Coordinates of C-alpha atoms (C1' of nucleotides) in Angstrom, one line a residue:
Chain A
X945 CA 0.0 0.0 0.0
X946 CA 1.6 3.1 -1.2
X947 CA -0.9 5.4 0.3
X948 CA -0.8 4.3 3.9
X949 CA -1.4 7.0 6.5
X950 CA 0.1 5.4 9.5
X951 CA -0.8 8.4 11.7
X952 CA -4.5 7.8 11.0
X953 CA -4.1 4.0 11.2
X954 CA -2.6 4.2 14.6
X955 CA -5.4 6.6 15.8
X956 CA -8.1 4.3 14.5
X957 CA -6.5 1.2 16.1
X958 CA -6.2 3.0 19.4
X959 CA -9.8 4.1 19.1
X960 CA -11.1 0.6 18.6
X961 CA -9.1 -1.0 21.3
X962 CA -9.6 1.7 23.9
X963 CA -13.3 2.1 23.2
X964 CA -13.8 -1.6 23.6
X965 CA -11.5 -2.5 26.4
X966 CA -10.4 0.7 28.2
X967 CA -7.2 2.6 28.5
X968 CA -5.6 0.0 30.7
X969 CA -6.3 -3.0 28.6
X970 CA -5.1 -1.4 25.4
X971 CA -1.3 -2.0 25.3
X972 CA 0.8 -0.1 22.8
X973 CA 2.0 -3.5 21.4
X974 CA -1.6 -4.4 20.5
X975 CA -2.4 -1.0 19.1
X976 CA 0.6 -1.4 16.9
X977 CA -0.5 -4.8 15.8
X978 CA -4.0 -3.6 14.9
X979 CA -2.5 -0.7 13.0
X980 CA -0.2 -3.1 11.0
X981 CA 2.8 -1.2 12.4
X982 CA 5.6 -2.1 14.7
X983 CA 5.6 -1.0 18.3
X984 CA 8.4 1.4 17.8
X985 CA 6.8 3.1 14.9
X986 CA 4.1 4.6 17.0
X987 CA 6.7 6.7 18.7
X988 CA 7.6 8.4 15.5
X989 CA 4.1 9.8 15.3
X990 CA 3.2 10.3 19.0
X991 CA 5.5 11.3 21.7
X992 CA 4.0 8.8 24.2
X993 CA 0.8 7.1 25.1
X994 CA -0.6 10.1 26.9
X995 CA -0.2 12.3 23.9
X996 CA -1.8 9.7 21.7
X997 CA -4.8 9.5 24.0
X998 CA -5.2 13.3 24.1
X999 CA -4.8 13.7 20.4
X1000 CA -7.4 11.1 19.8
X1001 CA -9.8 13.0 22.2
X1002 CA -9.1 16.2 20.4
X1003 CA -9.8 14.7 17.0
X1004 CA -13.2 13.3 18.2
X1005 CA -14.2 16.5 19.9
X1006 CA -13.4 18.5 16.7
X1007 CA -15.5 16.2 14.6
X1008 CA -18.4 16.4 17.1
X1009 CA -18.3 20.2 17.3
X1010 CA -18.4 20.4 13.5
X1011 CA -21.5 18.3 13.5
X1012 CA -23.2 20.3 16.2
X1013 CA -22.5 23.7 14.5
X1014 CA -23.6 22.5 11.1
X1015 CA -27.0 23.9 10.2
X1016 CA -27.1 25.5 13.6
X1017 CA -30.4 27.5 14.0
X1018 CA -28.7 30.8 14.9
X1019 CA -31.2 33.4 16.0
X1020 CA -34.0 30.9 16.4
X1021 CA -35.8 30.4 19.7
X1022 CA -33.9 28.7 22.5
X1023 CA -36.1 25.7 22.4
X1024 CA -35.2 25.2 18.8
X1025 CA -31.5 25.5 19.4
X1026 CA -31.7 23.1 22.2
X1027 CA -33.5 20.5 20.1
X1028 CA -31.0 20.9 17.4
X1029 CA -28.0 20.4 19.6
X1030 CA -29.6 17.6 21.6
X1031 CA -30.8 15.8 18.5
X1032 CA -27.5 16.1 16.6
X1033 CA -25.5 15.0 19.6
X1034 CA -27.7 12.0 20.1
X1035 CA -27.6 11.0 16.5
X1036 CA -23.9 11.4 16.3
X1037 CA -23.2 9.3 19.3
X1038 CA -25.5 6.6 18.3
X1039 CA -24.0 6.3 14.8
X1040 CA -20.4 6.5 16.3
X1041 CA -20.5 4.1 19.2
X1042 CA -16.8 3.9 19.3
X1043 CA -16.5 7.6 19.7
X1044 CA -19.1 7.6 22.4
X1045 CA -17.4 4.9 24.4
X1046 CA -14.0 6.5 24.0
X1047 CA -15.3 9.9 25.2
X1048 CA -17.0 8.2 28.1
X1049 CA -13.7 6.5 29.1
X1050 CA -11.9 9.8 28.7
X1051 CA -14.2 11.8 30.8
X1052 CA -14.2 9.2 33.6
X1053 CA -10.5 9.2 33.8
X1054 CA -7.9 11.7 35.1
X1055 CA -7.4 12.9 31.6
X1056 CA -11.0 14.1 31.3
X1057 CA -11.2 15.5 34.7
X1058 CA -8.3 17.8 34.4
X1059 CA -9.5 18.9 31.0
X1060 CA -12.8 19.7 32.4
X1061 CA -11.2 21.6 35.3
X1062 CA -9.3 23.7 32.9
X1063 CA -12.4 24.5 30.9
X1064 CA -14.5 25.6 33.8
X1065 CA -11.8 27.7 35.3
X1066 CA -11.4 29.3 31.9
X1067 CA -7.9 28.1 31.4
X1068 CA -8.8 26.2 28.2
X1069 CA -5.9 26.1 25.8
X1070 CA -8.4 25.9 23.1
X1071 CA -10.2 29.2 22.4
X1072 CA -11.8 28.6 19.1
X1073 CA -14.5 26.3 20.6
X1074 CA -17.0 28.1 22.8
X1075 CA -19.3 25.9 24.8
X1076 CA -22.5 25.8 22.7
X1077 CA -24.7 24.3 25.2
X1078 CA -23.7 26.7 28.0
X1079 CA -24.6 29.6 25.7
X1080 CA -28.0 28.2 25.0
X1081 CA -28.7 27.8 28.7
X1082 CA -27.5 31.3 29.6
X1083 CA -29.8 32.8 26.9
X1084 CA -32.7 30.6 28.1
X1085 CA -32.3 31.7 31.7
X1086 CA -32.2 35.4 30.8
X1087 CA -35.3 35.0 28.7
X1088 CA -37.0 33.3 31.6
X1089 CA -37.7 30.2 29.5
X1090 CA -35.5 27.9 31.5
X1091 CA -35.3 27.3 35.2
X1092 CA -33.0 29.6 37.1
X1093 CA -30.4 27.0 38.0
X1094 CA -26.6 27.0 37.6
X1095 CA -25.5 26.2 34.1
X1096 CA -23.7 23.1 35.3
X1097 CA -26.9 21.8 36.8
X1098 CA -29.0 22.5 33.7
X1099 CA -26.4 20.6 31.6
X1100 CA -26.6 17.6 33.8
X1101 CA -30.4 17.7 33.7
X1102 CA -30.4 17.9 29.9
X1103 CA -27.4 15.8 28.9
X1104 CA -27.0 13.4 31.8
X1105 CA -30.0 11.2 31.0
X1106 CA -29.1 11.0 27.3
X1107 CA -25.6 9.9 28.0
X1108 CA -26.9 7.2 30.4
X1109 CA -29.4 5.9 27.9
X1110 CA -27.0 5.9 25.0
X1111 CA -24.6 3.9 27.2
X1112 CA -27.4 1.4 27.9
X1113 CA -28.0 1.3 24.2
X1114 CA -24.4 0.5 23.3
X1115 CA -24.4 -2.1 26.0
X1116 CA -27.5 -3.6 24.6
X1117 CA -29.8 -2.9 27.6
X1118 CA -32.3 -0.8 25.6
X1119 CA -33.0 -0.3 21.9
X1120 CA -33.2 3.4 21.1
X1121 CA -35.4 3.9 18.1
X1122 CA -36.4 7.3 16.7
X1123 CA -39.6 7.6 18.7
X1124 CA -37.9 6.9 22.0
X1125 CA -35.3 9.5 21.2
X1126 CA -38.0 12.1 20.6
X1127 CA -39.8 11.2 23.9
X1128 CA -36.5 11.5 25.8
X1129 CA -35.7 14.8 24.3
X1130 CA -39.1 16.1 25.3
X1131 CA -38.6 14.7 28.8
X1132 CA -35.3 16.5 29.1
X1133 CA -36.9 19.7 27.9
X1134 CA -39.6 19.2 30.6
X1135 CA -36.8 19.0 33.2
X1136 CA -35.1 22.2 32.3
X1137 CA -38.0 24.4 31.1
X1138 CA -39.5 26.8 33.6
Chain B
X602 CA -3.7 -1.4 69.4
X603 CA -5.1 -4.6 70.6
X604 CA -8.4 -4.2 68.7
X605 CA -7.1 -3.9 65.2
X606 CA -9.5 -5.2 62.5
X607 CA -7.2 -5.7 59.6
X608 CA -10.0 -6.8 57.3
X609 CA -11.7 -3.5 57.8
X610 CA -8.5 -1.6 57.7
X611 CA -7.7 -3.0 54.3
X612 CA -11.1 -2.3 52.9
X613 CA -10.9 1.3 54.2
X614 CA -7.4 1.8 52.7
X615 CA -8.6 0.4 49.4
X616 CA -11.6 2.6 49.4
X617 CA -9.6 5.8 49.9
X618 CA -7.0 4.9 47.4
X619 CA -9.3 3.7 44.7
X620 CA -11.9 6.4 45.1
X621 CA -9.2 9.1 44.8
X622 CA -7.0 7.6 42.1
X623 CA -8.8 4.8 40.4
X624 CA -8.4 1.0 40.2
X625 CA -5.3 1.2 38.1
X626 CA -3.5 3.7 40.2
X627 CA -4.1 1.8 43.5
X628 CA -1.4 -0.9 43.8
X629 CA -1.8 -3.5 46.4
X630 CA 1.6 -2.5 47.9
X631 CA 0.2 1.0 48.6
X632 CA -3.1 -0.3 49.9
X633 CA -1.1 -2.4 52.3
X634 CA 1.0 0.5 53.3
X635 CA -2.1 2.7 54.0
X636 CA -3.6 -0.1 56.0
X637 CA -0.5 -0.5 58.1
X638 CA -0.1 -4.1 57.0
X639 CA 2.4 -6.0 54.9
X640 CA 1.6 -6.7 51.2
X641 CA 1.2 -10.4 51.8
X642 CA -1.2 -9.9 54.6
X643 CA -3.9 -8.7 52.3
X644 CA -4.0 -12.2 50.8
X645 CA -4.9 -13.7 54.1
X646 CA -8.2 -11.7 53.9
X647 CA -8.9 -11.5 50.2
X648 CA -8.2 -14.1 47.6
X649 CA -6.9 -11.5 45.1
X650 CA -7.4 -7.9 44.0
X651 CA -10.6 -8.6 42.1
X652 CA -12.2 -10.2 45.1
X653 CA -11.2 -7.2 47.2
X654 CA -12.7 -4.8 44.8
X655 CA -16.0 -6.8 44.6
X656 CA -16.3 -7.2 48.3
X657 CA -15.8 -3.5 48.8
X658 CA -18.6 -2.8 46.3
X659 CA -20.9 -5.2 48.1
X660 CA -20.2 -3.6 51.4
X661 CA -21.0 -0.1 50.1
X662 CA -24.1 -1.3 48.3
X663 CA -25.4 -3.0 51.4
X664 CA -25.0 0.1 53.4
X665 CA -26.7 2.2 50.8
X666 CA -29.7 -0.2 50.5
X667 CA -30.1 -0.1 54.3
X668 CA -30.3 3.7 54.2
X669 CA -32.8 3.7 51.3
X670 CA -35.1 1.2 52.9
X671 CA -35.0 2.9 56.3
X672 CA -38.2 4.8 57.0
X673 CA -39.4 3.8 53.5
X674 CA -43.0 5.2 52.9
X675 CA -44.5 1.9 52.0
X676 CA -48.1 2.3 50.7
X677 CA -47.7 6.0 50.2
X678 CA -48.2 7.6 46.8
X679 CA -45.5 7.0 44.1
X680 CA -44.4 10.6 44.2
X681 CA -43.7 10.3 47.9
X682 CA -41.7 7.1 47.4
X683 CA -39.7 8.7 44.7
X684 CA -38.9 11.7 46.7
X685 CA -37.9 9.5 49.6
X686 CA -35.5 7.4 47.6
X687 CA -34.1 10.3 45.6
X688 CA -33.5 12.4 48.7
X689 CA -31.9 9.7 50.8
X690 CA -29.7 8.6 47.9
X691 CA -28.6 12.2 47.3
X692 CA -27.9 12.8 51.0
X693 CA -26.0 9.6 51.4
X694 CA -23.7 10.2 48.4
X695 CA -23.1 13.8 49.4
X696 CA -22.1 12.8 52.9
X697 CA -20.0 9.8 51.7
X698 CA -18.0 11.2 48.8
X699 CA -15.5 8.3 48.9
X700 CA -18.4 5.8 48.5
X701 CA -19.7 7.9 45.6
X702 CA -16.5 8.0 43.8
X703 CA -15.9 4.4 44.4
X704 CA -19.2 3.4 43.0
X705 CA -18.7 5.6 40.0
X706 CA -15.4 3.9 39.2
X707 CA -17.0 0.6 39.7
X708 CA -19.9 1.1 37.4
X709 CA -17.7 2.6 34.7
X710 CA -15.4 -0.5 34.7
X711 CA -15.8 -4.0 33.5
X712 CA -16.7 -5.0 37.0
X713 CA -19.8 -2.9 37.1
X714 CA -20.9 -3.6 33.6
X715 CA -20.9 -7.3 34.1
X716 CA -22.7 -6.9 37.4
X717 CA -25.3 -4.7 35.7
X718 CA -25.7 -7.2 32.9
X719 CA -26.4 -10.0 35.4
X720 CA -28.9 -7.9 37.2
X721 CA -30.9 -6.9 34.1
X722 CA -30.9 -10.4 32.7
X723 CA -32.2 -11.5 36.1
X724 CA -29.2 -13.6 36.9
X725 CA -28.3 -11.7 40.0
X726 CA -26.7 -13.9 42.6
X727 CA -28.1 -11.7 45.2
X728 CA -31.8 -12.2 45.7
X729 CA -32.5 -10.4 48.9
X730 CA -32.2 -7.0 47.3
X731 CA -34.9 -6.1 44.9
X732 CA -34.4 -3.0 42.8
X733 CA -36.4 -0.3 44.7
X734 CA -36.3 2.3 42.1
X735 CA -37.5 -0.1 39.3
X736 CA -40.4 -1.1 41.5
X737 CA -41.5 2.5 42.0
X738 CA -41.3 3.2 38.3
X739 CA -43.4 0.1 37.3
X740 CA -46.0 1.1 39.9
X741 CA -46.0 4.7 38.6
X742 CA -46.4 3.7 35.0
X743 CA -49.3 1.4 35.7
X744 CA -51.0 4.1 37.7
X745 CA -50.5 6.4 34.7
X746 CA -48.6 8.9 36.9
X747 CA -45.3 8.5 35.1
X748 CA -44.5 8.6 31.4
X749 CA -44.9 5.3 29.6
X750 CA -41.2 4.7 28.9
X751 CA -38.9 1.7 29.5
X752 CA -37.8 1.5 33.1
X753 CA -34.1 1.9 32.1
X754 CA -35.0 5.2 30.5
X755 CA -37.0 6.5 33.4
X756 CA -34.0 5.6 35.7
X757 CA -31.7 7.5 33.5
X758 CA -34.0 10.5 33.4
X759 CA -34.4 10.5 37.2
X760 CA -31.0 9.4 38.5
X761 CA -28.6 10.4 35.7
X762 CA -28.7 14.2 36.3
X763 CA -28.3 13.7 40.0
X764 CA -25.2 11.6 39.6
X765 CA -23.7 14.1 37.2
X766 CA -24.3 17.0 39.6
X767 CA -23.0 15.1 42.6
X768 CA -19.9 14.4 40.7
X769 CA -19.5 18.0 39.9
X770 CA -20.0 18.7 43.5
X771 CA -17.3 16.3 44.7
X772 CA -15.0 17.8 42.1
X773 CA -15.7 21.3 43.3
X774 CA -17.5 22.5 40.2
X775 CA -20.8 23.4 42.0
X776 CA -21.8 23.7 45.6
X777 CA -24.9 21.7 46.3
X778 CA -26.9 23.2 49.1
X779 CA -30.2 22.1 50.3
X780 CA -32.3 24.4 48.2
X781 CA -30.5 23.3 45.0
X782 CA -31.1 19.7 45.8
X783 CA -34.8 20.3 46.2
X784 CA -35.0 22.2 42.9
X785 CA -33.1 19.4 41.2
X786 CA -35.4 16.7 42.6
X787 CA -38.4 18.7 41.4
X788 CA -36.8 19.0 37.9
X789 CA -36.2 15.3 37.8
X790 CA -39.8 14.6 38.8
X791 CA -40.9 17.0 36.0
X792 CA -38.9 14.9 33.6
X793 CA -40.5 11.6 34.4
X794 CA -44.1 12.6 35.4
X795 CA -46.7 12.2 32.7
Chain C
dT649 C1' 25.9 6.1 -1.1
dT650 C1' 22.9 8.5 1.9
dC651 C1' 19.3 9.1 5.0
dA652 C1' 14.8 9.0 6.8
dC653 C1' 11.8 5.5 8.1
dT654 C1' 10.5 1.0 10.0
dG655 C1' 10.5 -3.3 12.5
dG656 C1' 10.9 -5.8 16.5
dA657 C1' 14.0 -7.4 20.0
dA658 C1' 15.8 -5.4 24.3
dT659 C1' 15.2 -2.8 28.5
dG660 C1' 13.7 -1.6 32.8
dA661 C1' 10.1 -0.2 35.8
dA662 C1' 5.8 -1.5 38.0
dC663 C1' 2.7 -4.7 39.3
dG664 C1' 0.0 -8.7 41.5
dT665 C1' 1.0 -12.6 43.9
dT666 C1' 3.7 -16.3 46.5
dC667 C1' 6.2 -18.4 50.2
dA668 C1' 9.9 -19.3 53.4
dT669 C1' 10.5 -17.3 57.6
dT670 C1' 9.5 -14.6 61.9
dC671 C1' 6.7 -13.3 65.5
dA672 C1' 3.1 -13.3 69.1
dT673 C1' -0.1 -15.6 71.8
dG674 C1' -2.1 -19.0 74.8
dG675 C1' -2.1 -23.6 76.7
dC676 C1' 0.3 -27.1 79.1
dC677 C1' 3.3 -29.5 82.3
dA678 C1' 6.6 -29.7 86.0
Chain D
dT1156 C1' 5.0 -19.7 88.8
dG1157 C1' 8.1 -20.4 85.1
dG1158 C1' 9.7 -22.5 81.0
dC1159 C1' 8.4 -24.8 76.7
dC1160 C1' 5.9 -25.6 72.7
dA1161 C1' 2.3 -25.4 69.1
dT1162 C1' -0.4 -22.6 66.2
dG1163 C1' -1.4 -19.7 62.8
dA1164 C1' -1.1 -14.7 61.6
dA1165 C1' 2.1 -11.5 59.7
dT1166 C1' 6.0 -10.2 57.0
dG1167 C1' 8.5 -8.6 52.9
dA1168 C1' 11.9 -10.1 49.6
dA1169 C1' 11.6 -12.5 45.4
dC1170 C1' 9.2 -14.0 41.2
dG1171 C1' 7.1 -13.9 36.9
dT1172 C1' 4.5 -11.1 34.0
dT1173 C1' 3.1 -7.1 31.5
dC1174 C1' 3.8 -2.9 29.8
dA1175 C1' 5.7 1.6 27.8
dT1176 C1' 9.5 3.0 25.8
dT1177 C1' 14.2 2.8 23.6
dC1178 C1' 17.6 1.3 20.5
dC1179 C1' 19.8 -0.1 16.5
dA1180 C1' 20.2 -2.9 12.4
dG1181 C1' 17.9 -3.3 8.1
dT1182 C1' 15.4 -1.3 4.0
dG1183 C1' 14.4 1.2 0.0
dA1184 C1' 13.9 5.6 -2.5
dA1185 C1' 16.6 9.3 -4.4

DNA sequence: TTCACTGGAATGAACGTTCATTCATGGCCA
DNA sequence: TGGCCATGAATGAACGTTCATTCCAGTGAA
């Protein structure tokens, strides 16, 4: 194969292994094997495992943001914006279960926690991406459409259930068809609307 | 100290270390050190690390169940039962942050996932404990008080947000005072009520 | 030939677990 | 009472394994 892009191959292999088995059961040797590359080769593309893990996170987050901001109903009512983001996010995660499971692992690990801490304290190294959902909530609160609760709490009320259910879906505990997604979205809206 | 209970000491040390740093950053050697015990001694009390981890989970779950079932408003309306369980759970987790963080780690790991799988498929090894919350939801659905959604989904809608917010609380991202808890409980009820 | 890239064996640190040994206690006999 | 022994809990050095990372010989395009 003349056109091999080892950088991408390695990321893909890492994604599959880590999403399925977790950070600690995804040895570099196996990532290498899956990427059809030798163990040492990985280190030509990524300084070490931590960097690989963080790069992969960044890649996924970028893709996700792109999807969320595509066709974004700017200027439309808050409810519409919420349904757009919620729906797209849900659809994306359901069609990309590996990305979902990877993100879940990431946020439940020290990697994700420190990233989150940076973000909330405003020390994000990454300015181009503003927090879409937080903006919607602030707007909704000031328009008295949403309950007057801290943004972090509104986020949890809206997104928390969805993430749980998607997890149950990827684990095979529920089947999330379109109508169920709609009902859930409504229920989450009920939870945050005033 | 004549009255040392090494079994309990080891569990406590494991709890603290694992809750703070995760399963994979809690070596047996350090658990031993923290419990003021030699490495080998742990193996007199627990067959191996997996057993230690599962025993600790069981202990915490038992304590939690005891709290939830204490003063349980049997025969009262569904809403009342829900508020009781929700409130007690919330209070318990907030006053036992180590237990909360441990459970979180556990459920986000292969340990917890297989446990959950057993439970849902009815293969639980542990018959004495019925799933309180699931019972409430089934009752609420049949009385047409709650939305007609799968129990797993209702659970996520009700409990998901709370767990997220408590996490943010233990990480210092929000301060959960009593009024905020009440507002959240109401919001969760809004999400599941018909 | 040169040189950037690759493969995969080698390295060393960290871990869970084992086991030969030590230690502490309580019962027993003189 | 005082000395001895039996029991089994506790110890921690050592072992085997796994892993991330390094190193260097080999390869092929220019």
